[in-house]
Amino acid sequence: MGPTWALICSTALLLVLLSSASEGWYTTFLLLPTRNPRREFVFASWPIAQFQTKTKRTYASTLLTFFFFKLAPSVLCSTAKSADCGLSPAGPPTVGPRSYSGPLPTTYNVQFPLGRPTSENLQAICDYSDLRPRYPSSYFPDSGYGVDKLRASAVNNAEAWLSTCCKDNQTWEREVTLCCATQAWELSVEKYCEEDLSIKHPWYHCCKINDNNKRLNCFSNDAPNPNYGPTQGLPVEPLPSTAEFTFNPNTCQRSLIERKTKKLSTPRAADISFPPGRPTADTIESVCHNQRLRPAYSIKCLPRSGYEMVALQAKTVNLIEKGFKSCCKNKKTKVNCADQKWREELNKFCLRENRGRVNYPCCLNQSDKYSCFQQMSPDPYYNVTSAHEEVSLNKICDTHKTIKKKFPVGFPLKDFVTQCCPLQEEEKTACSARLLEEMSQKLCASKRAVPSTVRRCCKSSSQETPQCISKIIMSAITKATNFSSQKKRKRCPIS
């Protein structure tokens, strides 16, 4: 093995001398032992960092390529104990040669998503642009890892667009630069979600949020490096974007003016459960039995413009619920009937919606439209609407007026409302228990006529009397709560 090692060492020494002789050359390589008895060692290499000239980079690349694929294999294979000779990659994720049979990584590290540009991190966005990672196509294998590649592309585009905003930072006002960066970041989120939702795979959870402001907040909250600090030891090569970004300063200036003069005109967020889940044999009972617990929507509260999509969604939900009500009357056909009504109304939604300006993601996915709607549903299995709200004495604060008018208990509840309701939620329970004890004593000691239900409670022991009267109040609260939920079904689809 002596001549072989001499050849390896001399080659390595040559590379070191060449590297040190040229200013700005950085290359790292090691011969590492391996535990695999079929391979005595592996050659671990890292990419050459930023070279100052294309000539140096080309020459170094040619020399290293010659060593890796011409000289090194012949030398290393001459020392192997088996004919199966291959070099195991090390360092950053790379795909090994065909002879390498080791396991490939299950995922590739991508710093995704990027955080929202703010006045606090704007300086770091511009100063450390080349010290944050980029992901060239060579970072991934040719096949597979579609999710990681999609996220890497989104990061590359966003960083390229942010760099464009930073180039004009010296001639623009700081607010304009921030506005440009914000436009770039929001466009990168929009483009990513468009691609993500068009692919049949587990979607990124933020992209499933319909409300744009909530979606952007979700991306910003998920950012692993929200301050845009440097994470690379050496500068990285910039990559061109694969999509166009054009900054519109007029829109930015208008938004700044509106922000200063019309703060009260901030758009209201959508508050609607859309789309409904698809009815199945497993969910049909919840679909039918809990219709009164699910809201219907009124569009009369919506402004004249800017909420066309919300209005269309509200109408669709109302029509689907109306169809469910009709289908649930027939026990034998209710599943098929409800499913057909669900599909019909969503098909109409897509036909109406496609005439507008905004495209709903599932309407574009014609091949698997219904699965898309089911996956986008905030309550696909009708679990949320089928869960009964827990009733407690504290609910008397919301229902005391209804109890007095519709379900009187025969004794005043004014003390509960005046003394306990103004307190914090955790203090209300103790207050209600104390007043219940006092009220039980007063009612049973009173010489005035009391309802028969109360008289029966007073015949119990002093310890059981408060619990008995509590059941009377709780029954009234439950009836009032159900009455209110039935009466106030329609609500505004914006908050």
Short mmCIF file of C-alpha atoms in Angstrom, two decimals:
data_model
loop_
_atom_site.label_atom_id
_atom_site.label_comp_id
_atom_site.label_asym_id
_atom_site.label_seq_id
_atom_site.Cartn_x
_atom_site.Cartn_y
_atom_site.Cartn_z
CA MET A 1 0.00 0.00 0.00
CA GLY A 2 3.08 2.23 0.24
CA PRO A 3 3.17 3.43 -3.40
CA THR A 4 -0.57 4.01 -3.39
CA TRP A 5 -0.48 6.24 -0.33
CA ALA A 6 2.53 8.08 -1.71
CA LEU A 7 0.58 8.88 -4.86
CA ILE A 8 -2.42 10.06 -2.85
CA CYS A 9 -0.32 12.25 -0.57
CA SER A 10 1.60 13.79 -3.43
CA THR A 11 -1.61 14.60 -5.26
CA ALA A 12 -3.13 16.14 -2.13
CA LEU A 13 0.05 18.19 -1.55
CA LEU A 14 -0.11 19.45 -5.11
CA LEU A 15 -3.66 20.66 -4.61
CA VAL A 16 -2.76 22.40 -1.34
CA LEU A 17 0.18 24.20 -2.97
CA LEU A 18 -1.94 25.29 -5.91
CA SER A 19 -4.69 26.47 -3.59
CA SER A 20 -2.39 28.45 -1.31
CA ALA A 21 -0.59 30.01 -4.24
CA SER A 22 -3.70 31.77 -5.44
CA GLU A 23 -5.35 34.33 -3.26
CA GLY A 24 -9.01 33.63 -2.53
CA TRP A 25 -8.86 29.85 -3.16
CA TYR A 26 -10.57 27.73 -0.54
CA THR A 27 -10.95 23.96 -0.91
CA THR A 28 -11.31 21.21 1.67
CA PHE A 29 -10.79 17.49 1.21
CA LEU A 30 -10.18 14.54 3.51
CA LEU A 31 -9.54 10.85 3.21
CA LEU A 32 -11.79 9.29 5.82
CA PRO A 33 -11.82 5.65 7.03
CA THR A 34 -15.07 3.75 6.68
CA ARG A 35 -16.59 0.97 8.76
CA ASN A 36 -17.73 -0.82 5.65
CA PRO A 37 -15.36 -3.79 5.19
CA ARG A 38 -15.82 -3.52 1.44
CA ARG A 39 -14.43 0.03 1.37
CA GLU A 40 -11.32 0.98 3.32
CA PHE A 41 -11.88 4.72 3.07
CA VAL A 42 -13.96 7.41 1.42
CA PHE A 43 -13.06 10.74 -0.12
CA ALA A 44 -14.98 13.59 1.55
CA SER A 45 -15.14 16.84 -0.38
CA TRP A 46 -16.77 20.25 0.03
CA PRO A 47 -17.53 22.77 -2.72
CA ILE A 48 -14.91 25.40 -3.45
CA ALA A 49 -16.03 28.75 -2.02
CA GLN A 50 -16.15 32.06 -3.82
CA PHE A 51 -13.25 32.43 -6.29
CA GLN A 52 -12.17 35.86 -7.38
CA THR A 53 -11.97 35.12 -11.09
CA LYS A 54 -13.64 32.80 -13.52
CA THR A 55 -10.20 31.62 -14.70
CA LYS A 56 -9.20 30.42 -11.24
CA ARG A 57 -12.54 28.74 -10.70
CA THR A 58 -12.41 26.95 -14.09
CA TYR A 59 -8.84 25.80 -13.59
CA ALA A 60 -9.46 24.57 -10.06
CA SER A 61 -12.65 22.84 -11.11
CA THR A 62 -10.87 21.07 -13.96
CA LEU A 63 -8.03 19.94 -11.70
CA LEU A 64 -10.31 18.66 -8.96
CA THR A 65 -12.55 16.94 -11.49
CA PHE A 66 -9.53 15.16 -12.89
CA PHE A 67 -8.55 13.99 -9.41
CA PHE A 68 -12.06 12.90 -8.41
CA PHE A 69 -13.02 10.97 -11.52
CA LYS A 70 -9.67 10.00 -13.15
CA LEU A 71 -6.92 9.73 -10.61
CA ALA A 72 -8.70 9.03 -7.30
CA PRO A 73 -10.85 6.08 -8.45
CA SER A 74 -7.93 4.23 -9.97
CA VAL A 75 -5.81 4.80 -6.88
CA LEU A 76 -8.50 3.98 -4.35
CA CYS A 77 -9.78 0.98 -6.27
CA SER A 78 -6.31 -0.50 -6.39
CA THR A 79 -6.39 -0.78 -2.60
CA ALA A 80 -9.95 -2.16 -2.31
CA LYS A 81 -10.43 -5.77 -1.34
CA SER A 82 -13.45 -6.21 -3.62
CA ALA A 83 -14.25 -5.49 -7.20
CA ASP A 84 -17.18 -3.40 -6.04
CA CYS A 85 -15.42 -0.08 -5.75
CA GLY A 86 -17.21 3.22 -5.21
CA LEU A 87 -16.71 6.53 -3.48
CA SER A 88 -19.11 7.42 -0.68
CA PRO A 89 -20.10 11.07 -0.67
CA ALA A 90 -19.74 13.18 2.45
CA GLY A 91 -20.37 16.78 3.41
CA PRO A 92 -23.35 18.57 1.82
CA PRO A 93 -26.12 16.35 0.35
CA THR A 94 -24.97 14.82 -2.96
CA VAL A 95 -25.99 11.76 -4.88
CA GLY A 96 -23.46 8.99 -4.82
CA PRO A 97 -22.18 7.06 -7.84
CA ARG A 98 -24.12 4.06 -9.12
CA SER A 99 -21.93 1.69 -7.11
CA TYR A 100 -22.86 3.45 -3.86
CA SER A 101 -25.58 1.46 -2.10
CA GLY A 102 -25.92 3.49 1.12
CA PRO A 103 -29.24 5.12 2.09
CA LEU A 104 -30.09 8.54 0.67
CA PRO A 105 -31.33 11.27 3.01
CA THR A 106 -35.11 11.37 3.49
CA THR A 107 -35.23 15.17 3.36
CA TYR A 108 -33.01 18.09 2.39
CA ASN A 109 -32.65 21.04 4.71
CA VAL A 110 -34.34 24.13 3.28
CA GLN A 111 -34.73 27.27 5.40
CA PHE A 112 -38.40 27.80 4.54
CA PRO A 113 -40.41 29.98 4.73
CA LEU A 114 -38.88 33.45 4.82
CA GLY A 115 -40.19 35.95 7.35
CA ARG A 116 -42.23 39.05 6.63
CA PRO A 117 -40.08 42.13 5.87
CA THR A 118 -40.38 44.76 8.60
CA SER A 119 -38.66 48.00 9.55
CA GLU A 120 -36.69 45.99 12.13
CA ASN A 121 -35.26 43.37 9.74
CA LEU A 122 -35.02 45.42 6.54
CA GLN A 123 -31.36 46.32 7.10
CA ALA A 124 -30.45 42.66 7.66
CA ILE A 125 -32.37 41.65 4.52
CA CYS A 126 -30.07 43.86 2.44
CA ASP A 127 -26.80 43.48 4.38
CA TYR A 128 -26.73 39.68 4.68
CA SER A 129 -28.31 38.68 1.39
CA ASP A 130 -25.23 36.71 0.26
CA LEU A 131 -24.84 35.07 3.68
CA ARG A 132 -28.19 33.29 3.54
CA PRO A 133 -28.53 29.97 1.67
CA ARG A 134 -29.51 29.47 -1.96
CA TYR A 135 -30.48 26.14 -3.46
CA PRO A 136 -29.22 25.44 -6.99
CA SER A 137 -30.58 22.47 -8.94
CA SER A 138 -27.40 20.52 -8.14
CA TYR A 139 -28.34 20.60 -4.44
CA PHE A 140 -31.01 17.94 -5.05
CA PRO A 141 -31.06 14.59 -6.86
CA ASP A 142 -32.57 14.55 -10.34
CA SER A 143 -35.70 12.76 -9.15
CA GLY A 144 -37.80 12.91 -5.99
CA TYR A 145 -37.89 15.46 -3.17
CA GLY A 146 -40.59 17.50 -4.91
CA VAL A 147 -41.73 19.26 -1.74
CA ASP A 148 -38.21 20.36 -0.82
CA LYS A 149 -37.51 21.50 -4.39
CA LEU A 150 -40.70 23.57 -4.44
CA ARG A 151 -39.79 25.28 -1.17
CA ALA A 152 -36.21 25.84 -2.32
CA SER A 153 -37.46 27.51 -5.50
CA ALA A 154 -39.70 29.80 -3.43
CA VAL A 155 -36.74 30.81 -1.25
CA ASN A 156 -34.52 31.42 -4.29
CA ASN A 157 -37.14 33.62 -5.96
CA ALA A 158 -37.87 35.60 -2.80
CA GLU A 159 -34.19 36.23 -2.11
CA ALA A 160 -33.62 37.34 -5.72
CA TRP A 161 -36.58 39.73 -5.58
CA LEU A 162 -35.51 41.10 -2.20
CA SER A 163 -32.04 41.74 -3.62
CA THR A 164 -33.65 43.74 -6.41
CA CYS A 165 -35.35 45.96 -3.85
CA CYS A 166 -32.09 46.37 -1.93
CA LYS A 167 -30.13 47.51 -5.00
CA ASP A 168 -32.18 50.71 -5.14
CA ASN A 169 -32.11 51.15 -1.37
CA GLN A 170 -29.73 54.13 -1.54
CA THR A 171 -31.93 56.16 -3.89
CA TRP A 172 -35.29 55.23 -2.35
CA GLU A 173 -36.75 56.27 0.94
CA ARG A 174 -36.71 53.58 3.59
CA GLU A 175 -40.52 53.22 3.48
CA VAL A 176 -40.42 52.60 -0.27
CA THR A 177 -37.71 49.95 0.09
CA LEU A 178 -39.73 48.22 2.78
CA CYS A 179 -42.81 48.39 0.59
CA CYS A 180 -40.89 46.82 -2.30
CA ALA A 181 -39.61 44.03 -0.03
CA THR A 182 -43.11 43.42 1.30
CA GLN A 183 -44.53 43.16 -2.23
CA ALA A 184 -41.77 40.71 -3.16
CA TRP A 185 -42.35 38.56 -0.09
CA GLU A 186 -46.14 38.49 -0.51
CA LEU A 187 -45.76 37.54 -4.19
CA SER A 188 -43.42 34.69 -3.25
CA VAL A 189 -46.04 33.37 -0.80
CA GLU A 190 -48.78 33.67 -3.44
CA LYS A 191 -46.71 31.88 -6.11
CA TYR A 192 -45.69 29.12 -3.72
CA CYS A 193 -49.28 28.40 -2.63
CA GLU A 194 -50.48 28.40 -6.24
CA GLU A 195 -47.97 25.66 -7.09
CA ASP A 196 -48.39 23.80 -3.80
CA LEU A 197 -52.19 23.60 -4.08
CA SER A 198 -52.00 22.48 -7.71
CA ILE A 199 -50.07 19.33 -6.78
CA LYS A 200 -51.67 16.23 -5.31
CA HIS A 201 -49.67 15.88 -2.10
CA PRO A 202 -50.01 17.00 1.56
CA TRP A 203 -50.34 20.77 1.24
CA TYR A 204 -48.46 23.23 3.40
CA HIS A 205 -50.83 24.10 6.24
CA CYS A 206 -50.61 27.88 5.72
CA CYS A 207 -51.71 27.57 2.09
CA LYS A 208 -54.97 25.98 3.23
CA ILE A 209 -56.01 29.26 4.89
CA ASN A 210 -58.42 31.21 2.69
CA ASP A 211 -58.06 34.60 4.35
CA ASN A 212 -54.99 36.28 2.81
CA ASN A 213 -53.95 38.22 5.91
CA LYS A 214 -54.14 35.13 8.10
CA ARG A 215 -52.21 33.15 5.48
CA LEU A 216 -49.41 35.72 5.38
CA ASN A 217 -49.26 35.80 9.19
CA CYS A 218 -49.03 32.00 9.21
CA PHE A 219 -46.01 32.07 6.85
CA SER A 220 -44.35 34.80 8.88
CA ASN A 221 -44.84 32.91 12.14
CA ASP A 222 -43.33 29.74 10.65
CA ALA A 223 -40.13 31.46 9.49
CA PRO A 224 -37.01 29.79 10.99
CA ASN A 225 -34.96 32.98 10.50
CA PRO A 226 -37.43 35.88 10.85
CA ASN A 227 -34.65 38.43 11.49
CA TYR A 228 -32.85 37.51 8.24
CA GLY A 229 -29.54 37.07 10.06
CA PRO A 230 -26.49 35.50 8.37
CA THR A 231 -26.43 31.69 8.49
CA GLN A 232 -23.57 30.95 6.07
CA GLY A 233 -19.90 31.24 6.93
CA LEU A 234 -18.88 32.32 3.43
CA PRO A 235 -20.73 34.33 0.75
CA VAL A 236 -22.91 32.32 -1.63
CA GLU A 237 -23.47 32.80 -5.34
CA PRO A 238 -26.75 34.60 -6.15
CA LEU A 239 -29.25 32.68 -8.26
CA PRO A 240 -31.59 34.22 -10.85
CA SER A 241 -35.32 34.04 -10.17
CA THR A 242 -37.52 31.72 -12.19
CA ALA A 243 -40.49 34.12 -12.12
CA GLU A 244 -40.86 37.84 -12.76
CA PHE A 245 -41.37 40.46 -10.08
CA THR A 246 -42.23 44.08 -10.89
CA PHE A 247 -42.37 46.57 -8.06
CA ASN A 248 -45.31 48.96 -8.20
CA PRO A 249 -44.38 52.06 -6.16
CA ASN A 250 -47.70 53.76 -6.91
CA THR A 251 -49.62 51.07 -5.08
CA CYS A 252 -47.21 51.37 -2.20
CA GLN A 253 -47.55 55.11 -1.92
CA ARG A 254 -51.34 54.84 -2.04
CA SER A 255 -51.31 52.26 0.75
CA LEU A 256 -49.11 54.53 2.87
CA ILE A 257 -51.53 57.43 2.39
CA GLU A 258 -54.53 55.24 3.17
CA ARG A 259 -52.79 53.91 6.26
CA LYS A 260 -52.31 57.42 7.61
CA THR A 261 -55.65 58.94 6.68
CA LYS A 262 -58.08 56.00 6.69
CA LYS A 263 -57.04 53.70 9.50
CA LEU A 264 -60.65 52.82 10.21
CA SER A 265 -61.18 51.49 6.68
CA THR A 266 -59.02 48.39 7.21
CA PRO A 267 -60.65 45.44 5.38
CA ARG A 268 -62.49 43.10 7.68
CA ALA A 269 -61.40 39.47 7.76
CA ALA A 270 -63.63 36.69 6.44
CA ASP A 271 -65.29 34.59 9.13
CA ILE A 272 -66.95 31.77 7.23
CA SER A 273 -66.67 27.98 7.33
CA PHE A 274 -66.07 27.27 3.64
CA PRO A 275 -66.07 24.84 1.96
CA PRO A 276 -68.29 22.41 3.89
CA GLY A 277 -67.04 18.85 4.22
CA ARG A 278 -68.27 16.16 1.85
CA PRO A 279 -71.14 14.08 3.32
CA THR A 280 -70.41 10.37 3.78
CA ALA A 281 -72.04 7.44 5.52
CA ASP A 282 -69.80 8.13 8.54
CA THR A 283 -70.70 11.82 8.80
CA ILE A 284 -74.33 11.90 7.65
CA GLU A 285 -75.70 11.71 11.21
CA SER A 286 -73.76 14.81 12.23
CA VAL A 287 -74.75 16.48 8.97
CA CYS A 288 -78.46 15.97 9.66
CA HIS A 289 -78.73 16.14 13.45
CA ASN A 290 -76.58 19.23 13.97
CA GLN A 291 -77.84 21.52 11.23
CA ARG A 292 -79.16 23.98 13.81
CA LEU A 293 -75.69 24.27 15.31
CA ARG A 294 -74.17 25.29 11.98
CA PRO A 295 -74.66 28.93 10.98
CA ALA A 296 -76.31 30.28 7.89
CA TYR A 297 -74.89 33.50 6.50
CA SER A 298 -76.43 36.84 5.65
CA ILE A 299 -74.80 38.87 2.88
CA LYS A 300 -76.75 42.04 3.64
CA CYS A 301 -74.01 43.09 6.07
CA LEU A 302 -71.28 43.00 3.38
CA PRO A 303 -69.92 46.21 1.81
CA ARG A 304 -70.85 46.88 -1.82
CA SER A 305 -67.38 46.09 -3.15
CA GLY A 306 -64.36 44.06 -2.16
CA TYR A 307 -66.22 41.05 -0.74
CA GLU A 308 -67.58 39.36 -3.85
CA MET A 309 -65.79 36.08 -3.08
CA VAL A 310 -67.08 36.02 0.51
CA ALA A 311 -70.63 36.67 -0.71
CA LEU A 312 -70.36 33.83 -3.24
CA GLN A 313 -69.07 31.45 -0.57
CA ALA A 314 -71.86 32.45 1.83
CA LYS A 315 -74.54 31.83 -0.81
CA THR A 316 -73.02 28.43 -1.62
CA VAL A 317 -72.99 27.35 2.04
CA ASN A 318 -76.62 28.41 2.48
CA LEU A 319 -77.71 26.48 -0.62
CA ILE A 320 -75.80 23.35 0.48
CA GLU A 321 -77.38 23.49 3.95
CA LYS A 322 -80.82 23.95 2.38
CA GLY A 323 -80.20 20.85 0.26
CA PHE A 324 -79.05 18.90 3.32
CA LYS A 325 -82.28 19.75 5.12
CA SER A 326 -84.32 18.32 2.27
CA CYS A 327 -82.14 15.22 1.89
CA CYS A 328 -82.20 14.35 5.59
CA LYS A 329 -85.97 13.74 5.47
CA ASN A 330 -85.44 10.49 3.57
CA LYS A 331 -83.43 8.03 5.66
CA LYS A 332 -82.76 5.58 2.80
CA THR A 333 -81.33 8.05 0.28
CA LYS A 334 -79.99 10.82 2.49
CA VAL A 335 -76.31 9.95 1.98
CA ASN A 336 -76.40 9.92 -1.83
CA CYS A 337 -78.80 12.87 -1.90
CA ALA A 338 -76.60 15.02 0.36
CA ASP A 339 -73.44 14.10 -1.57
CA GLN A 340 -75.10 14.97 -4.89
CA LYS A 341 -76.33 18.31 -3.54
CA TRP A 342 -72.84 19.08 -2.19
CA ARG A 343 -71.24 18.39 -5.59
CA GLU A 344 -73.88 20.33 -7.55
CA GLU A 345 -73.53 23.50 -5.49
CA LEU A 346 -69.72 23.44 -5.55
CA ASN A 347 -69.82 22.96 -9.34
CA LYS A 348 -72.07 26.04 -9.57
CA PHE A 349 -69.68 27.91 -7.27
CA CYS A 350 -66.78 27.23 -9.64
CA LEU A 351 -68.80 28.28 -12.70
CA ARG A 352 -69.80 31.58 -11.07
CA GLU A 353 -66.38 32.13 -9.54
CA ASN A 354 -64.46 31.61 -12.79
CA ARG A 355 -66.24 34.61 -14.28
CA GLY A 356 -64.69 36.78 -11.57
CA ARG A 357 -61.15 38.02 -11.09
CA VAL A 358 -59.97 35.68 -8.35
CA ASN A 359 -59.49 31.96 -8.96
CA TYR A 360 -60.30 29.58 -6.13
CA PRO A 361 -57.59 26.85 -6.08
CA CYS A 362 -59.95 23.84 -6.16
CA CYS A 363 -61.84 25.19 -9.17
CA LEU A 364 -58.60 25.10 -11.17
CA ASN A 365 -57.95 21.46 -10.19
CA GLN A 366 -60.55 19.82 -12.43
CA SER A 367 -59.01 16.34 -12.22
CA ASP A 368 -59.46 16.05 -8.46
CA LYS A 369 -61.76 18.94 -7.60
CA TYR A 370 -63.89 17.26 -4.95
CA SER A 371 -60.92 15.86 -3.01
CA CYS A 372 -59.45 19.35 -3.09
CA PHE A 373 -62.60 20.85 -1.56
CA GLN A 374 -62.66 18.14 1.10
CA GLN A 375 -59.03 18.80 1.98
CA MET A 376 -59.60 22.58 2.11
CA SER A 377 -62.61 22.26 4.42
CA PRO A 378 -62.02 23.66 7.94
CA ASP A 379 -64.37 20.96 9.31
CA PRO A 380 -64.26 18.06 6.81
CA TYR A 381 -65.83 15.47 9.12
CA TYR A 382 -68.33 17.77 10.88
CA ASN A 383 -66.55 17.33 14.21
CA VAL A 384 -66.53 20.98 15.24
CA THR A 385 -70.20 21.63 14.62
CA SER A 386 -71.27 18.35 16.22
CA ALA A 387 -69.53 19.09 19.51
CA HIS A 388 -71.96 20.42 22.12
CA GLU A 389 -70.92 23.56 23.93
CA GLU A 390 -70.18 22.97 27.59
CA VAL A 391 -72.80 24.59 29.79
CA SER A 392 -71.86 26.09 33.17
CA LEU A 393 -73.31 28.55 35.64
CA ASN A 394 -71.15 31.24 34.08
CA LYS A 395 -73.36 31.04 30.97
CA ILE A 396 -76.06 32.79 32.95
CA CYS A 397 -74.36 36.05 31.97
CA ASP A 398 -75.27 35.41 28.32
CA THR A 399 -78.69 33.81 28.82
CA HIS A 400 -80.30 35.54 31.80
CA LYS A 401 -82.56 37.72 29.61
CA THR A 402 -83.81 34.71 27.64
CA ILE A 403 -84.34 32.75 30.88
CA LYS A 404 -86.42 35.57 32.33
CA LYS A 405 -88.63 35.85 29.23
CA LYS A 406 -88.87 32.24 28.03
CA PHE A 407 -87.76 29.87 30.80
CA PRO A 408 -88.38 31.51 34.23
CA VAL A 409 -87.09 29.59 37.27
CA GLY A 410 -89.38 31.24 39.83
CA PHE A 411 -86.70 33.19 41.69
CA PRO A 412 -84.55 36.21 40.75
CA LEU A 413 -81.14 35.80 39.11
CA LYS A 414 -80.21 39.46 39.36
CA ASP A 415 -77.52 38.90 41.99
CA PHE A 416 -75.63 36.51 39.71
CA VAL A 417 -75.64 39.05 36.88
CA THR A 418 -74.67 42.12 38.90
CA GLN A 419 -72.05 40.52 41.17
CA CYS A 420 -70.43 37.71 39.12
CA CYS A 421 -70.67 38.71 35.45
CA PRO A 422 -68.30 41.74 35.66
CA LEU A 423 -65.52 39.49 37.06
CA GLN A 424 -62.79 37.63 35.14
CA GLU A 425 -63.70 34.17 33.85
CA GLU A 426 -61.73 32.29 36.53
CA GLU A 427 -63.36 34.37 39.29
CA LYS A 428 -66.91 33.86 38.05
CA THR A 429 -67.01 30.20 39.14
CA ALA A 430 -66.18 30.95 42.77
CA CYS A 431 -68.63 33.85 42.80
CA SER A 432 -71.44 31.69 41.39
CA ALA A 433 -70.82 28.93 43.97
CA ARG A 434 -70.94 31.45 46.82
CA LEU A 435 -74.14 33.10 45.61
CA LEU A 436 -75.76 29.72 45.03
CA GLU A 437 -75.14 28.82 48.67
CA GLU A 438 -76.59 32.13 49.87
CA MET A 439 -79.61 31.93 47.56
CA SER A 440 -80.42 28.38 48.73
CA GLN A 441 -80.54 29.51 52.35
CA LYS A 442 -82.71 32.56 51.55
CA LEU A 443 -85.19 30.62 49.42
CA CYS A 444 -85.68 27.84 51.94
CA ALA A 445 -85.97 30.27 54.90
CA SER A 446 -88.36 32.58 53.06
CA LYS A 447 -92.04 32.53 54.02
CA ARG A 448 -93.03 33.60 50.52
CA ALA A 449 -94.48 31.16 48.03
CA VAL A 450 -91.82 29.37 45.98
CA PRO A 451 -92.13 27.00 43.00
CA SER A 452 -92.72 23.31 43.73
CA THR A 453 -89.30 22.45 42.33
CA VAL A 454 -87.64 24.69 44.89
CA ARG A 455 -89.76 23.28 47.73
CA ARG A 456 -88.57 19.79 46.83
CA CYS A 457 -84.98 21.02 46.99
CA CYS A 458 -85.53 22.56 50.42
CA LYS A 459 -86.66 19.20 51.78
CA SER A 460 -83.19 17.82 51.07
CA SER A 461 -80.27 18.15 53.46
CA SER A 462 -78.48 21.48 53.76
CA GLN A 463 -75.57 20.12 51.73
CA GLU A 464 -77.75 18.81 48.88
CA THR A 465 -80.03 21.85 48.59
CA PRO A 466 -77.54 24.08 46.66
CA GLN A 467 -76.86 21.24 44.18
CA CYS A 468 -80.59 20.73 43.67
CA ILE A 469 -81.22 24.43 42.96
CA SER A 470 -78.15 24.49 40.72
CA LYS A 471 -79.78 21.81 38.53
CA ILE A 472 -82.85 24.03 38.12
CA ILE A 473 -80.71 26.95 36.96
CA MET A 474 -78.57 24.75 34.68
CA SER A 475 -81.67 23.32 33.00
CA ALA A 476 -82.88 26.86 32.25
CA ILE A 477 -79.43 27.86 30.92
CA THR A 478 -79.39 24.84 28.58
CA LYS A 479 -82.85 25.62 27.20
CA ALA A 480 -81.94 29.29 26.72
CA THR A 481 -78.67 28.37 24.96
CA ASN A 482 -80.43 26.03 22.51
CA PHE A 483 -83.14 28.63 21.90
CA SER A 484 -80.55 31.31 21.13
CA SER A 485 -78.60 29.06 18.75
CA GLN A 486 -81.77 28.32 16.78
CA LYS A 487 -82.90 31.93 16.71
CA LYS A 488 -79.57 33.46 15.74
CA ARG A 489 -78.47 31.09 12.99
CA LYS A 490 -77.74 33.71 10.37
CA ARG A 491 -74.63 35.71 10.91
CA CYS A 492 -72.33 38.01 8.96
CA PRO A 493 -69.54 36.15 7.09
CA ILE A 494 -66.96 38.80 8.03
CA SER A 495 -65.69 39.70 11.48
#
